[in-house]
Amino acid sequence: MSKEKKILQCIADGKSQRAIAKILKVSRNTVSSVVAASIRSGKPLPEFLQMEESEIVKLLFPEKELIPVQVTPDFEWVHKELIKDGVTLRSLWDEYCDQCREARKPPYMYSQFCKLYSDYVDQHRLTMHISHKPGDKLMVDWAGTTFSYYDADDDKDQKCCLFVATLPFSMFCYAEAFTNMKQEAWINAHVHMYAYFGGSTRLLVCDNLKTGVIKNKKPEDTVFNKSYEELADHYNTALLPARVLAPKDKAAVEGSVGALTRRLASRFRNRRFFSLHELNKAIRKELEEFNHKPFQKKEGSRFSVYAEEELPFMKPLPRYRYEYATWKVATVQMNYHISFDKQNYSVPYAYVRKKVDVRSTNNVVEIYYQGMRICNHKRLHGRYRSVCNERRPYASKPPTVQRMGQRQIQTLGGKHRSAYQRSCRQDVCSIPGGRTGLQRLPVPPEAG
């Protein structure tokens, strides 16, 4: 019952205005205004008591109908807009005010707007983490729990480490076992992870392991592993290492690691695997069930939230997968070759005695000097082979040596002549089907 009808009911019962104000806990001015309005209307009290509450208010105070009512925001739309990148409650309130001005209706102030949205969230039990944007972050880590398979060649159990990745918005997970946590396993785990997710994110949050982060004392002085930084550039993502001894910076993956490892440990406790492939196949099956399992306190599952709300915001993958590469430093020898992994690769003769960076994959060897690529070769495998790119001008001897004629060579002293002949023998080229794979460069023609 409205306060106006209660006041009129008390007046009909013969109570004074002071007593009515005390009983209903309203001010005396409110009681007197209702009584005065009822007298002005000219209707008896029994008629008021038989009317609806809304009719009583309309009859007693018709001027209130002329006051414009504030527009209630569409909080369902507000909640969906908040998950987008760069959107805040303040920016949405500004848009709401613009819409109210166009409709010539008064808006709620910002404080009331925030309170009404908070009440809406509490009423609908929306447990979504507003701080995590869809497709914004990806968190990775190694699990502390290890798994194993029986290696028949060594006749012993081979321990395996579990790599886990999580998208914190949807909590969609990926997991794979590796025999170690070295650089190649770390990089390959990320390549398989991106292929599984079908996209990349703006940020990649990792732990401070040496295969990813070399030094992380200050945010502005962070030094990343070169191969890991190259992988991030390939997938157009930025590396964001967690603070040292601050696991809450990647709480999503920490929680997923615990939940997933407990599930795998309980399911695999009475099983024995005989290869890494068999172990990963079983992990993939449990992973699919884990991602499709319905949430307990809200509708949907990890996979449904990922597919419907997060995947559209993720960046597309590059056309080709990243290929693991290693970096080493080598010195260009006097025969304008470098020695790398027991193989020799030719380099432009202008870089003799210079230190160069060598980037090698399973198929290609690239040579850089001060960040600029100066040549590349197909990767050689085996022992003590050489490759010389004869189609380029730097594959031959320098012009000053080419102009030396046979007569000039003979005039050299024995010591210098033998040194020149040794340098010629050191220049080698790859000859398919050759016995040794070596070939002496032709003797320069006579000058003049």
Tab-separated table of C-alpha atoms in Angstrom:
chain	number	residue	atom	x	y	z
A	1	MET	CA	0.000	0.000	0.000
A	2	SER	CA	1.325	3.448	-0.911
A	3	LYS	CA	1.991	6.044	1.795
A	4	GLU	CA	-0.759	8.315	0.421
A	5	LYS	CA	-3.422	5.615	0.887
A	6	LYS	CA	-2.068	4.744	4.345
A	7	ILE	CA	-2.299	8.378	5.410
A	8	LEU	CA	-5.907	8.621	4.184
A	9	GLN	CA	-6.752	5.349	6.000
A	10	CYS	CA	-5.404	6.785	9.266
A	11	ILE	CA	-7.317	10.036	8.764
A	12	ALA	CA	-10.511	8.001	8.304
A	13	ASP	CA	-9.726	6.189	11.569
A	14	GLY	CA	-9.691	9.553	13.399
A	15	LYS	CA	-5.939	9.817	14.108
A	16	SER	CA	-4.175	13.174	14.282
A	17	GLN	CA	-1.563	14.246	11.762
A	18	ARG	CA	1.196	14.173	14.425
A	19	ALA	CA	0.252	10.574	15.347
A	20	ILE	CA	0.107	9.532	11.693
A	21	ALA	CA	3.597	10.919	11.052
A	22	LYS	CA	4.924	8.986	14.049
A	23	ILE	CA	3.189	5.731	13.114
A	24	LEU	CA	4.157	5.744	9.405
A	25	LYS	CA	7.570	7.332	10.050
A	26	VAL	CA	7.052	10.135	7.576
A	27	SER	CA	7.352	13.885	8.006
A	28	ARG	CA	4.400	16.018	9.185
A	29	ASN	CA	4.681	18.087	5.984
A	30	THR	CA	4.014	14.958	3.926
A	31	VAL	CA	0.924	14.143	5.982
A	32	SER	CA	-0.408	17.694	5.765
A	33	SER	CA	0.185	17.860	1.963
A	34	VAL	CA	-1.824	14.628	1.438
A	35	VAL	CA	-4.659	15.865	3.662
A	36	ALA	CA	-4.743	19.251	1.902
A	37	ALA	CA	-4.773	17.588	-1.540
A	38	SER	CA	-7.676	15.334	-0.531
A	39	ILE	CA	-9.678	18.358	0.667
A	40	ARG	CA	-8.983	20.241	-2.600
A	41	SER	CA	-10.209	17.265	-4.649
A	42	GLY	CA	-13.668	17.500	-2.969
A	43	LYS	CA	-14.128	13.742	-2.731
A	44	PRO	CA	-14.988	11.966	0.514
A	45	LEU	CA	-12.478	9.672	2.185
A	46	PRO	CA	-14.460	6.414	1.584
A	47	GLU	CA	-14.159	6.935	-2.187
A	48	PHE	CA	-10.380	7.369	-1.908
A	49	LEU	CA	-10.061	4.126	0.028
A	50	GLN	CA	-11.878	2.189	-2.717
A	51	MET	CA	-9.572	3.517	-5.492
A	52	GLU	CA	-6.287	2.029	-6.754
A	53	GLU	CA	-3.046	3.465	-5.409
A	54	SER	CA	-1.963	4.852	-8.783
A	55	GLU	CA	-5.342	6.565	-9.220
A	56	ILE	CA	-5.086	8.164	-5.773
A	57	VAL	CA	-1.659	9.648	-6.548
A	58	LYS	CA	-2.845	10.866	-9.948
A	59	LEU	CA	-5.923	12.506	-8.408
A	60	LEU	CA	-4.129	14.103	-5.450
A	61	PHE	CA	-0.986	15.278	-7.292
A	62	PRO	CA	-1.709	15.636	-11.024
A	63	GLU	CA	1.367	17.865	-11.473
A	64	LYS	CA	3.676	14.813	-10.949
A	65	GLU	CA	2.522	13.398	-14.256
A	66	LEU	CA	4.113	16.380	-15.996
A	67	ILE	CA	7.598	15.636	-14.533
A	68	PRO	CA	9.679	13.726	-17.130
A	69	VAL	CA	10.800	10.253	-16.043
A	70	GLN	CA	14.509	9.377	-16.272
A	71	VAL	CA	15.395	6.874	-18.959
A	72	THR	CA	16.474	3.462	-17.664
A	73	PRO	CA	19.647	2.296	-19.470
A	74	ASP	CA	19.749	-1.006	-21.338
A	75	PHE	CA	22.099	-2.779	-18.947
A	76	GLU	CA	22.162	-5.981	-20.996
A	77	TRP	CA	23.693	-3.966	-23.850
A	78	VAL	CA	26.032	-2.218	-21.391
A	79	HIS	CA	27.281	-5.562	-20.078
A	80	LYS	CA	28.043	-6.870	-23.569
A	81	GLU	CA	29.803	-3.657	-24.602
A	82	LEU	CA	32.052	-3.717	-21.541
A	83	ILE	CA	33.853	-6.848	-22.723
A	84	LYS	CA	35.124	-5.032	-25.811
A	85	ASP	CA	38.593	-3.529	-25.912
A	86	GLY	CA	38.927	-0.021	-24.450
A	87	VAL	CA	35.282	0.281	-23.321
A	88	THR	CA	34.580	1.607	-19.788
A	89	LEU	CA	31.465	2.463	-17.792
A	90	ARG	CA	32.321	6.146	-18.151
A	91	SER	CA	32.372	5.990	-21.962
A	92	LEU	CA	29.089	4.061	-22.018
A	93	TRP	CA	27.511	6.613	-19.673
A	94	ASP	CA	28.562	9.402	-22.070
A	95	GLU	CA	26.848	7.565	-24.939
A	96	TYR	CA	23.758	7.068	-22.752
A	97	CYS	CA	23.621	10.821	-22.003
A	98	ASP	CA	23.831	11.627	-25.716
A	99	GLN	CA	20.880	9.318	-26.416
A	100	CYS	CA	18.840	10.983	-23.635
A	101	ARG	CA	19.557	14.461	-25.013
A	102	GLU	CA	18.372	13.393	-28.452
A	103	ALA	CA	15.159	12.002	-26.893
A	104	ARG	CA	14.846	15.158	-24.694
A	105	LYS	CA	14.637	13.119	-21.508
A	106	PRO	CA	16.701	13.452	-18.320
A	107	PRO	CA	19.490	10.879	-17.795
A	108	TYR	CA	20.761	9.338	-14.596
A	109	MET	CA	23.949	10.827	-13.170
A	110	TYR	CA	27.135	8.770	-13.385
A	111	SER	CA	27.076	7.591	-9.746
A	112	GLN	CA	23.482	6.373	-10.026
A	113	PHE	CA	24.268	4.796	-13.412
A	114	CYS	CA	27.094	2.759	-11.830
A	115	LYS	CA	24.908	1.750	-8.870
A	116	LEU	CA	22.092	0.569	-11.144
A	117	TYR	CA	24.574	-1.470	-13.234
A	118	SER	CA	26.031	-3.038	-10.073
A	119	ASP	CA	22.518	-3.991	-8.953
A	120	TYR	CA	21.866	-5.490	-12.394
A	121	VAL	CA	25.015	-7.625	-12.178
A	122	ASP	CA	24.140	-8.848	-8.670
A	123	GLN	CA	20.556	-9.595	-9.679
A	124	HIS	CA	21.537	-11.663	-12.717
A	125	ARG	CA	24.518	-13.363	-11.013
A	126	LEU	CA	26.893	-12.530	-13.843
A	127	THR	CA	30.217	-14.077	-12.875
A	128	MET	CA	32.149	-12.959	-15.964
A	129	HIS	CA	35.513	-11.321	-15.201
A	130	ILE	CA	35.207	-7.847	-16.634
A	131	SER	CA	38.971	-7.287	-16.356
A	132	HIS	CA	39.644	-9.964	-19.013
A	133	LYS	CA	38.747	-8.972	-22.549
A	134	PRO	CA	37.999	-11.675	-25.152
A	135	GLY	CA	41.003	-12.444	-27.320
A	136	ASP	CA	43.221	-10.114	-25.274
A	137	LYS	CA	45.467	-12.422	-23.223
A	138	LEU	CA	46.837	-15.949	-23.415
A	139	MET	CA	48.599	-17.482	-20.393
A	140	VAL	CA	51.067	-20.387	-20.579
A	141	ASP	CA	52.959	-22.458	-18.010
A	142	TRP	CA	54.506	-25.848	-17.283
A	143	ALA	CA	52.631	-28.060	-14.807
A	144	GLY	CA	54.475	-29.274	-11.737
A	145	THR	CA	52.927	-32.750	-11.992
A	146	THR	CA	54.738	-35.100	-14.371
A	147	PHE	CA	53.417	-38.070	-16.334
A	148	SER	CA	55.294	-41.001	-17.828
A	149	TYR	CA	55.301	-43.702	-20.471
A	150	TYR	CA	57.296	-46.934	-20.756
A	151	ASP	CA	60.264	-46.685	-23.112
A	152	ALA	CA	60.931	-50.196	-24.478
A	153	ASP	CA	64.327	-49.192	-25.923
A	154	ASP	CA	65.729	-48.093	-22.553
A	155	ASP	CA	63.563	-50.499	-20.556
A	156	LYS	CA	62.454	-47.781	-18.129
A	157	ASP	CA	59.720	-45.195	-17.577
A	158	GLN	CA	60.270	-41.892	-19.376
A	159	LYS	CA	59.044	-38.864	-17.445
A	160	CYS	CA	57.106	-36.188	-19.357
A	161	CYS	CA	56.314	-32.561	-18.561
A	162	LEU	CA	52.860	-31.126	-19.215
A	163	PHE	CA	52.506	-27.811	-21.055
A	164	VAL	CA	49.239	-25.961	-20.310
A	165	ALA	CA	47.793	-22.832	-21.955
A	166	THR	CA	44.612	-20.955	-21.002
A	167	LEU	CA	42.526	-18.143	-22.459
A	168	PRO	CA	41.472	-16.319	-19.243
A	169	PHE	CA	38.227	-14.903	-20.630
A	170	SER	CA	36.649	-18.261	-21.527
A	171	MET	CA	39.077	-20.488	-19.534
A	172	PHE	CA	39.470	-22.582	-22.695
A	173	CYS	CA	42.568	-24.796	-22.258
A	174	TYR	CA	45.228	-26.619	-24.246
A	175	ALA	CA	47.640	-29.261	-22.920
A	176	GLU	CA	50.412	-31.420	-24.371
A	177	ALA	CA	53.178	-33.606	-22.910
A	178	PHE	CA	56.884	-33.293	-23.802
A	179	THR	CA	59.903	-35.296	-22.726
A	180	ASN	CA	61.703	-32.148	-21.511
A	181	MET	CA	61.263	-28.412	-20.977
A	182	LYS	CA	64.064	-27.291	-23.280
A	183	GLN	CA	63.885	-24.542	-25.883
A	184	GLU	CA	62.693	-26.685	-28.788
A	185	ALA	CA	59.892	-28.266	-26.728
A	186	TRP	CA	58.836	-24.826	-25.438
A	187	ILE	CA	58.626	-23.345	-28.955
A	188	ASN	CA	56.881	-26.379	-30.487
A	189	ALA	CA	54.334	-26.331	-27.656
A	190	HIS	CA	53.395	-22.754	-28.590
A	191	VAL	CA	53.137	-23.623	-32.296
A	192	HIS	CA	50.763	-26.523	-31.544
A	193	MET	CA	48.837	-24.337	-29.081
A	194	TYR	CA	48.155	-21.610	-31.665
A	195	ALA	CA	47.036	-24.217	-34.188
A	196	TYR	CA	44.610	-25.650	-31.607
A	197	PHE	CA	43.137	-22.268	-30.653
A	198	GLY	CA	42.841	-21.144	-34.268
A	199	GLY	CA	44.056	-17.612	-33.533
A	200	SER	CA	46.452	-15.471	-31.516
A	201	THR	CA	45.908	-12.824	-28.827
A	202	ARG	CA	47.235	-9.333	-28.181
A	203	LEU	CA	49.301	-10.426	-25.169
A	204	LEU	CA	51.133	-13.628	-24.255
A	205	VAL	CA	51.683	-13.981	-20.491
A	206	CYS	CA	54.457	-16.419	-19.529
A	207	ASP	CA	56.548	-17.386	-16.536
A	208	ASN	CA	60.168	-16.320	-16.031
A	209	LEU	CA	61.812	-19.491	-17.356
A	210	LYS	CA	65.072	-19.117	-19.309
A	211	THR	CA	63.606	-20.531	-22.516
A	212	GLY	CA	61.301	-17.495	-22.600
A	213	VAL	CA	62.736	-14.696	-20.451
A	214	ILE	CA	66.444	-14.192	-19.828
A	215	LYS	CA	66.165	-11.241	-17.413
A	216	ASN	CA	63.129	-9.616	-15.798
A	217	LYS	CA	64.336	-7.359	-12.990
A	218	LYS	CA	62.449	-4.291	-14.228
A	219	PRO	CA	59.571	-4.068	-16.743
A	220	GLU	CA	61.512	-1.606	-18.891
A	221	ASP	CA	64.686	-3.747	-18.871
A	222	THR	CA	63.178	-7.141	-19.713
A	223	VAL	CA	65.390	-9.305	-21.945
A	224	PHE	CA	63.616	-12.082	-23.854
A	225	ASN	CA	65.011	-15.219	-25.396
A	226	LYS	CA	65.687	-14.467	-29.071
A	227	SER	CA	63.839	-17.516	-30.426
A	228	TYR	CA	60.837	-16.812	-28.184
A	229	GLU	CA	60.753	-13.171	-29.239
A	230	GLU	CA	60.888	-14.249	-32.887
A	231	LEU	CA	57.914	-16.574	-32.331
A	232	ALA	CA	55.926	-13.707	-30.782
A	233	ASP	CA	56.693	-11.489	-33.794
A	234	HIS	CA	55.592	-14.258	-36.162
A	235	TYR	CA	52.195	-14.570	-34.443
A	236	ASN	CA	51.793	-10.778	-33.994
A	237	THR	CA	51.580	-10.890	-30.200
A	238	ALA	CA	53.374	-9.044	-27.398
A	239	LEU	CA	55.215	-10.850	-24.597
A	240	LEU	CA	54.213	-9.928	-21.042
A	241	PRO	CA	56.142	-11.951	-18.432
A	242	ALA	CA	54.657	-12.273	-14.968
A	243	ARG	CA	56.428	-10.561	-12.114
A	244	VAL	CA	58.993	-12.625	-10.257
A	245	LEU	CA	57.355	-14.635	-7.449
A	246	ALA	CA	53.905	-13.303	-8.407
A	247	PRO	CA	51.821	-16.281	-9.626
A	248	LYS	CA	48.623	-14.206	-9.347
A	249	ASP	CA	49.698	-12.388	-12.519
A	250	LYS	CA	48.725	-15.566	-14.373
A	251	ALA	CA	46.086	-16.894	-11.998
A	252	ALA	CA	43.922	-18.254	-14.822
A	253	VAL	CA	46.535	-20.719	-16.053
A	254	GLU	CA	47.552	-21.611	-12.491
A	255	GLY	CA	43.958	-22.630	-11.752
A	256	SER	CA	43.672	-24.536	-15.019
A	257	VAL	CA	46.925	-26.375	-14.345
A	258	GLY	CA	45.593	-27.559	-10.988
A	259	ALA	CA	42.178	-28.618	-12.297
A	260	LEU	CA	43.528	-30.325	-15.420
A	261	THR	CA	46.406	-32.178	-13.737
A	262	ARG	CA	44.090	-33.499	-11.016
A	263	ARG	CA	41.742	-34.799	-13.678
A	264	LEU	CA	44.535	-36.432	-15.690
A	265	ALA	CA	46.206	-37.922	-12.617
A	266	SER	CA	42.960	-39.524	-11.450
A	267	ARG	CA	42.122	-40.878	-14.929
A	268	PHE	CA	45.645	-42.192	-15.666
A	269	ARG	CA	46.456	-43.684	-12.257
A	270	ASN	CA	45.717	-47.253	-13.425
A	271	ARG	CA	46.880	-46.867	-17.038
A	272	ARG	CA	50.268	-47.421	-18.629
A	273	PHE	CA	51.396	-45.847	-21.888
A	274	PHE	CA	54.088	-47.135	-24.246
A	275	SER	CA	54.879	-44.034	-26.321
A	276	LEU	CA	54.684	-40.265	-26.155
A	277	HIS	CA	52.157	-40.269	-28.991
A	278	GLU	CA	49.875	-42.632	-27.062
A	279	LEU	CA	50.133	-40.433	-23.958
A	280	ASN	CA	49.306	-37.242	-25.874
A	281	LYS	CA	46.386	-38.958	-27.590
A	282	ALA	CA	44.899	-39.816	-24.202
A	283	ILE	CA	45.560	-36.267	-22.943
A	284	ARG	CA	43.777	-34.794	-25.979
A	285	LYS	CA	40.706	-36.958	-25.304
A	286	GLU	CA	40.531	-35.848	-21.667
A	287	LEU	CA	41.172	-32.247	-22.724
A	288	GLU	CA	38.148	-32.244	-25.042
A	289	GLU	CA	35.919	-33.562	-22.253
A	290	PHE	CA	37.352	-30.988	-19.850
A	291	ASN	CA	36.654	-28.069	-22.232
A	292	HIS	CA	33.119	-29.248	-23.067
A	293	LYS	CA	32.124	-29.923	-19.453
A	294	PRO	CA	29.240	-27.549	-18.429
A	295	PHE	CA	29.907	-24.843	-15.863
A	296	GLN	CA	28.422	-25.372	-12.403
A	297	LYS	CA	27.145	-21.850	-11.700
A	298	LYS	CA	26.358	-20.516	-15.166
A	299	GLU	CA	25.209	-21.731	-18.525
A	300	GLY	CA	27.550	-23.050	-21.204
A	301	SER	CA	31.037	-24.521	-21.093
A	302	ARG	CA	34.600	-23.389	-21.766
A	303	PHE	CA	34.261	-24.350	-25.402
A	304	SER	CA	30.898	-22.635	-25.932
A	305	VAL	CA	32.108	-19.348	-24.413
A	306	TYR	CA	35.297	-19.572	-26.487
A	307	ALA	CA	33.494	-20.325	-29.760
A	308	GLU	CA	30.688	-17.776	-29.335
A	309	GLU	CA	32.314	-14.859	-27.512
A	310	GLU	CA	36.124	-15.076	-27.732
A	311	LEU	CA	37.121	-16.577	-31.080
A	312	PRO	CA	35.644	-13.664	-33.127
A	313	PHE	CA	37.974	-11.250	-31.272
A	314	MET	CA	41.186	-13.266	-31.751
A	315	LYS	CA	43.752	-12.343	-34.378
A	316	PRO	CA	44.009	-14.606	-37.451
A	317	LEU	CA	47.012	-16.910	-37.680
A	318	PRO	CA	49.758	-16.269	-40.252
A	319	ARG	CA	49.711	-18.254	-43.464
A	320	TYR	CA	52.587	-20.531	-42.422
A	321	ARG	CA	53.437	-22.060	-39.081
A	322	TYR	CA	56.477	-20.829	-37.222
A	323	GLU	CA	59.520	-23.046	-37.686
A	324	TYR	CA	61.794	-23.437	-34.688
A	325	ALA	CA	65.109	-21.669	-35.170
A	326	THR	CA	68.339	-21.476	-33.165
A	327	TRP	CA	70.745	-18.553	-33.052
A	328	LYS	CA	74.532	-18.731	-32.780
A	329	VAL	CA	77.462	-16.384	-33.315
A	330	ALA	CA	80.180	-17.325	-35.826
A	331	THR	CA	83.297	-15.653	-37.233
A	332	VAL	CA	83.853	-15.431	-40.995
A	333	GLN	CA	87.126	-17.203	-41.834
A	334	MET	CA	89.773	-16.060	-44.296
A	335	ASN	CA	88.248	-18.278	-46.986
A	336	TYR	CA	84.984	-16.233	-46.594
A	337	HIS	CA	83.172	-19.229	-45.071
A	338	ILE	CA	81.712	-19.858	-41.627
A	339	SER	CA	81.739	-23.164	-39.805
A	340	PHE	CA	78.360	-24.062	-38.339
A	341	ASP	CA	77.281	-27.470	-37.044
A	342	LYS	CA	80.284	-29.133	-38.736
A	343	GLN	CA	79.331	-27.611	-42.103
A	344	ASN	CA	80.836	-24.719	-44.100
A	345	TYR	CA	78.720	-21.939	-45.642
A	346	SER	CA	80.010	-19.145	-47.880
A	347	VAL	CA	79.670	-15.468	-46.892
A	348	PRO	CA	80.430	-12.270	-48.895
A	349	TYR	CA	84.196	-11.720	-48.708
A	350	ALA	CA	83.677	-8.175	-47.372
A	351	TYR	CA	82.740	-9.713	-44.012
A	352	VAL	CA	85.983	-11.660	-43.490
A	353	ARG	CA	86.959	-11.719	-39.786
A	354	LYS	CA	83.594	-10.242	-38.828
A	355	LYS	CA	81.319	-11.807	-36.234
A	356	VAL	CA	77.921	-12.697	-37.701
A	357	ASP	CA	74.661	-14.056	-36.273
A	358	VAL	CA	73.580	-17.415	-37.692
A	359	ARG	CA	69.906	-18.360	-37.649
A	360	SER	CA	69.247	-21.984	-38.508
A	361	THR	CA	66.089	-23.991	-38.972
A	362	ASN	CA	65.764	-27.575	-40.116
A	363	ASN	CA	65.847	-26.444	-43.758
A	364	VAL	CA	67.535	-23.028	-43.999
A	365	VAL	CA	70.636	-21.281	-42.654
A	366	GLU	CA	70.473	-17.460	-42.626
A	367	ILE	CA	73.451	-15.232	-41.846
A	368	TYR	CA	72.989	-11.722	-40.386
A	369	TYR	CA	75.431	-8.903	-39.764
A	370	GLN	CA	74.286	-6.094	-37.452
A	371	GLY	CA	70.650	-7.104	-37.923
A	372	MET	CA	70.804	-7.252	-41.746
A	373	ARG	CA	70.623	-10.554	-43.605
A	374	ILE	CA	73.618	-10.865	-45.900
A	375	CYS	CA	73.040	-14.377	-47.298
A	376	ASN	CA	71.164	-17.615	-46.809
A	377	HIS	CA	71.775	-21.272	-47.739
A	378	LYS	CA	69.948	-24.550	-47.701
A	379	ARG	CA	70.761	-26.420	-44.488
A	380	LEU	CA	73.322	-29.188	-44.888
A	381	HIS	CA	73.110	-32.383	-42.859
A	382	GLY	CA	75.829	-34.911	-42.302
A	383	ARG	CA	79.515	-34.396	-41.568
A	384	TYR	CA	82.038	-31.961	-43.017
A	385	ARG	CA	80.224	-30.694	-46.093
A	386	SER	CA	80.426	-27.253	-47.657
A	387	VAL	CA	78.217	-25.017	-49.766
A	388	CYS	CA	79.374	-22.136	-51.943
A	389	ASN	CA	76.911	-19.905	-53.776
A	390	GLU	CA	78.680	-19.519	-57.159
A	391	ARG	CA	75.902	-17.446	-58.716
A	392	ARG	CA	76.780	-14.485	-56.513
A	393	PRO	CA	79.835	-12.273	-56.943
A	394	TYR	CA	81.056	-12.869	-53.409
A	395	ALA	CA	81.464	-16.608	-54.122
A	396	SER	CA	84.675	-15.945	-56.086
A	397	LYS	CA	87.999	-14.586	-54.882
A	398	PRO	CA	88.282	-10.829	-54.312
A	399	PRO	CA	89.117	-8.813	-57.450
A	400	THR	CA	92.583	-7.929	-56.190
A	401	VAL	CA	93.447	-11.631	-56.057
A	402	GLN	CA	91.712	-12.452	-59.374
A	403	ARG	CA	93.959	-10.000	-61.243
A	404	MET	CA	97.086	-11.863	-60.117
A	405	GLY	CA	98.486	-13.699	-63.098
A	406	GLN	CA	100.328	-17.007	-63.095
A	407	ARG	CA	103.575	-15.212	-63.794
A	408	GLN	CA	103.062	-12.965	-60.766
A	409	ILE	CA	102.319	-15.973	-58.570
A	410	GLN	CA	105.565	-17.622	-59.652
A	411	THR	CA	107.491	-14.483	-58.737
A	412	LEU	CA	106.224	-14.734	-55.175
A	413	GLY	CA	108.528	-16.191	-52.594
A	414	GLY	CA	108.099	-19.819	-51.650
A	415	LYS	CA	106.469	-18.942	-48.369
A	416	HIS	CA	103.888	-16.573	-49.934
A	417	ARG	CA	103.244	-18.843	-52.927
A	418	SER	CA	102.450	-21.850	-50.748
A	419	ALA	CA	100.143	-19.690	-48.543
A	420	TYR	CA	98.212	-18.551	-51.623
A	421	GLN	CA	97.883	-22.130	-52.899
A	422	ARG	CA	96.620	-23.283	-49.496
A	423	SER	CA	93.974	-20.552	-49.507
A	424	CYS	CA	92.818	-21.724	-52.936
A	425	ARG	CA	92.527	-25.309	-51.726
A	426	GLN	CA	90.432	-24.162	-48.768
A	427	ASP	CA	87.749	-22.640	-51.027
A	428	VAL	CA	85.267	-25.471	-51.492
A	429	CYS	CA	81.976	-26.043	-53.238
A	430	SER	CA	79.297	-28.704	-52.937
A	431	ILE	CA	79.584	-31.293	-55.755
A	432	PRO	CA	76.705	-33.843	-55.927
A	433	GLY	CA	78.085	-37.364	-56.110
A	434	GLY	CA	81.663	-36.241	-55.501
A	435	ARG	CA	84.007	-38.375	-53.511
A	436	THR	CA	85.048	-35.742	-51.002
A	437	GLY	CA	82.776	-32.833	-51.858
A	438	LEU	CA	85.821	-30.570	-52.358
A	439	GLN	CA	87.001	-28.723	-55.434
A	440	ARG	CA	89.994	-26.453	-55.925
A	441	LEU	CA	89.197	-23.055	-57.373
A	442	PRO	CA	90.649	-22.505	-60.888
A	443	VAL	CA	94.030	-20.830	-61.098
A	444	PRO	CA	93.517	-17.135	-61.951
A	445	PRO	CA	94.435	-16.232	-65.560
A	446	GLU	CA	97.656	-14.403	-66.346
A	447	ALA	CA	97.491	-10.665	-66.074
A	448	GLY	CA	97.799	-8.690	-69.255
